[in-house]
Coordinates of C-alpha atoms in Angstrom, one line a residue:
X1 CA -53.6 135.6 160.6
X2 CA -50.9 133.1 160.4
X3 CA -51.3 132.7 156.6
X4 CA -52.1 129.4 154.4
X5 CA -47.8 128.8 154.0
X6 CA -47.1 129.4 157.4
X7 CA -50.0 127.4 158.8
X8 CA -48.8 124.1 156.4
X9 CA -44.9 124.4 158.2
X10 CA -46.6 124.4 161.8
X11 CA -48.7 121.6 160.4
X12 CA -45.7 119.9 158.9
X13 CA -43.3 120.3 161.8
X14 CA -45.8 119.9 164.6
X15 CA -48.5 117.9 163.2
X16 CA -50.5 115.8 165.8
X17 CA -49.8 118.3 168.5
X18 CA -51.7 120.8 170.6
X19 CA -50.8 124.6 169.6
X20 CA -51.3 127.8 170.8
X21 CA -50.2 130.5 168.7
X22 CA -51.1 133.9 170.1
X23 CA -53.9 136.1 168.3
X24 CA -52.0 139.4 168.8
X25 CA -54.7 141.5 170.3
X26 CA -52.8 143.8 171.9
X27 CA -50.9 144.7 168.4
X28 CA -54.1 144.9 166.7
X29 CA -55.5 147.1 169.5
X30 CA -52.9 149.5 168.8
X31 CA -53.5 149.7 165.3
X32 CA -57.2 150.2 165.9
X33 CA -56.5 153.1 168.1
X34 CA -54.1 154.5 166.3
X35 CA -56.6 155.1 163.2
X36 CA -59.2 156.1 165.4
X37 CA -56.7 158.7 167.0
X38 CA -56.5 159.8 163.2
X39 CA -59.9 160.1 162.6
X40 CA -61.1 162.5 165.2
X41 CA -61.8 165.2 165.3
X42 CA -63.0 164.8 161.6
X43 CA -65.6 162.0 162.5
X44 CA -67.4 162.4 166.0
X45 CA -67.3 160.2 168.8
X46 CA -70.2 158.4 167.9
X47 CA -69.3 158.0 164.3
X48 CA -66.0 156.4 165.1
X49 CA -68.1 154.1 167.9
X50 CA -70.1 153.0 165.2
X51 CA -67.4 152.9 162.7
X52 CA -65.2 149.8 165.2
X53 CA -68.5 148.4 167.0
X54 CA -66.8 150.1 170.0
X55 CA -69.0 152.4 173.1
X56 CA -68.8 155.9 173.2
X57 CA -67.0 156.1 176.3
X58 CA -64.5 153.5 175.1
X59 CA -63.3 155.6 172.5
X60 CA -63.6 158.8 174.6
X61 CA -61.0 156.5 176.5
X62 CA -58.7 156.3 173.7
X63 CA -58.8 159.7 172.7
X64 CA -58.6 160.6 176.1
X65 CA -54.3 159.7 175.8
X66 CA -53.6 162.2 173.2
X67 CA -53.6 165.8 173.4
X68 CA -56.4 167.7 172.4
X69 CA -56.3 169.7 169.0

């Protein structure tokens, strides 16, 4: 995520070091609901489940913080 450029400046500036760089999961969670929330109702439930290796009931959990069409 951090890119090839990016990665060689951390490894240039802080070489030798322990670093933890934050994965961004809650920004990527967002973005993953966000196109499921776009999706429905023109894929089911189970189809978007499928589609992001998700549970039905998670993504009933998701769509369950929109309004319904």
């Amino acid at each position: 995520l951090v890119g090839m450029a990016a990665a060689r400046t951390l490894s240039e500036q802080y070489g030798g070091e322990t670093l933890e760089i934050p994965k961004a999961e809650r920004a990527l969670r967002a973005i993953r609901d966000k196109a499921i929330v776009e999706q429905w109702p023109a894929k089911s439930q189970s189809q978007l489940a499928r589609e992001y290796n998700l549970t039905e009931r998670q993504v009933r959990k998701i769509l369950s913080g929109i309004e319904q069409p």
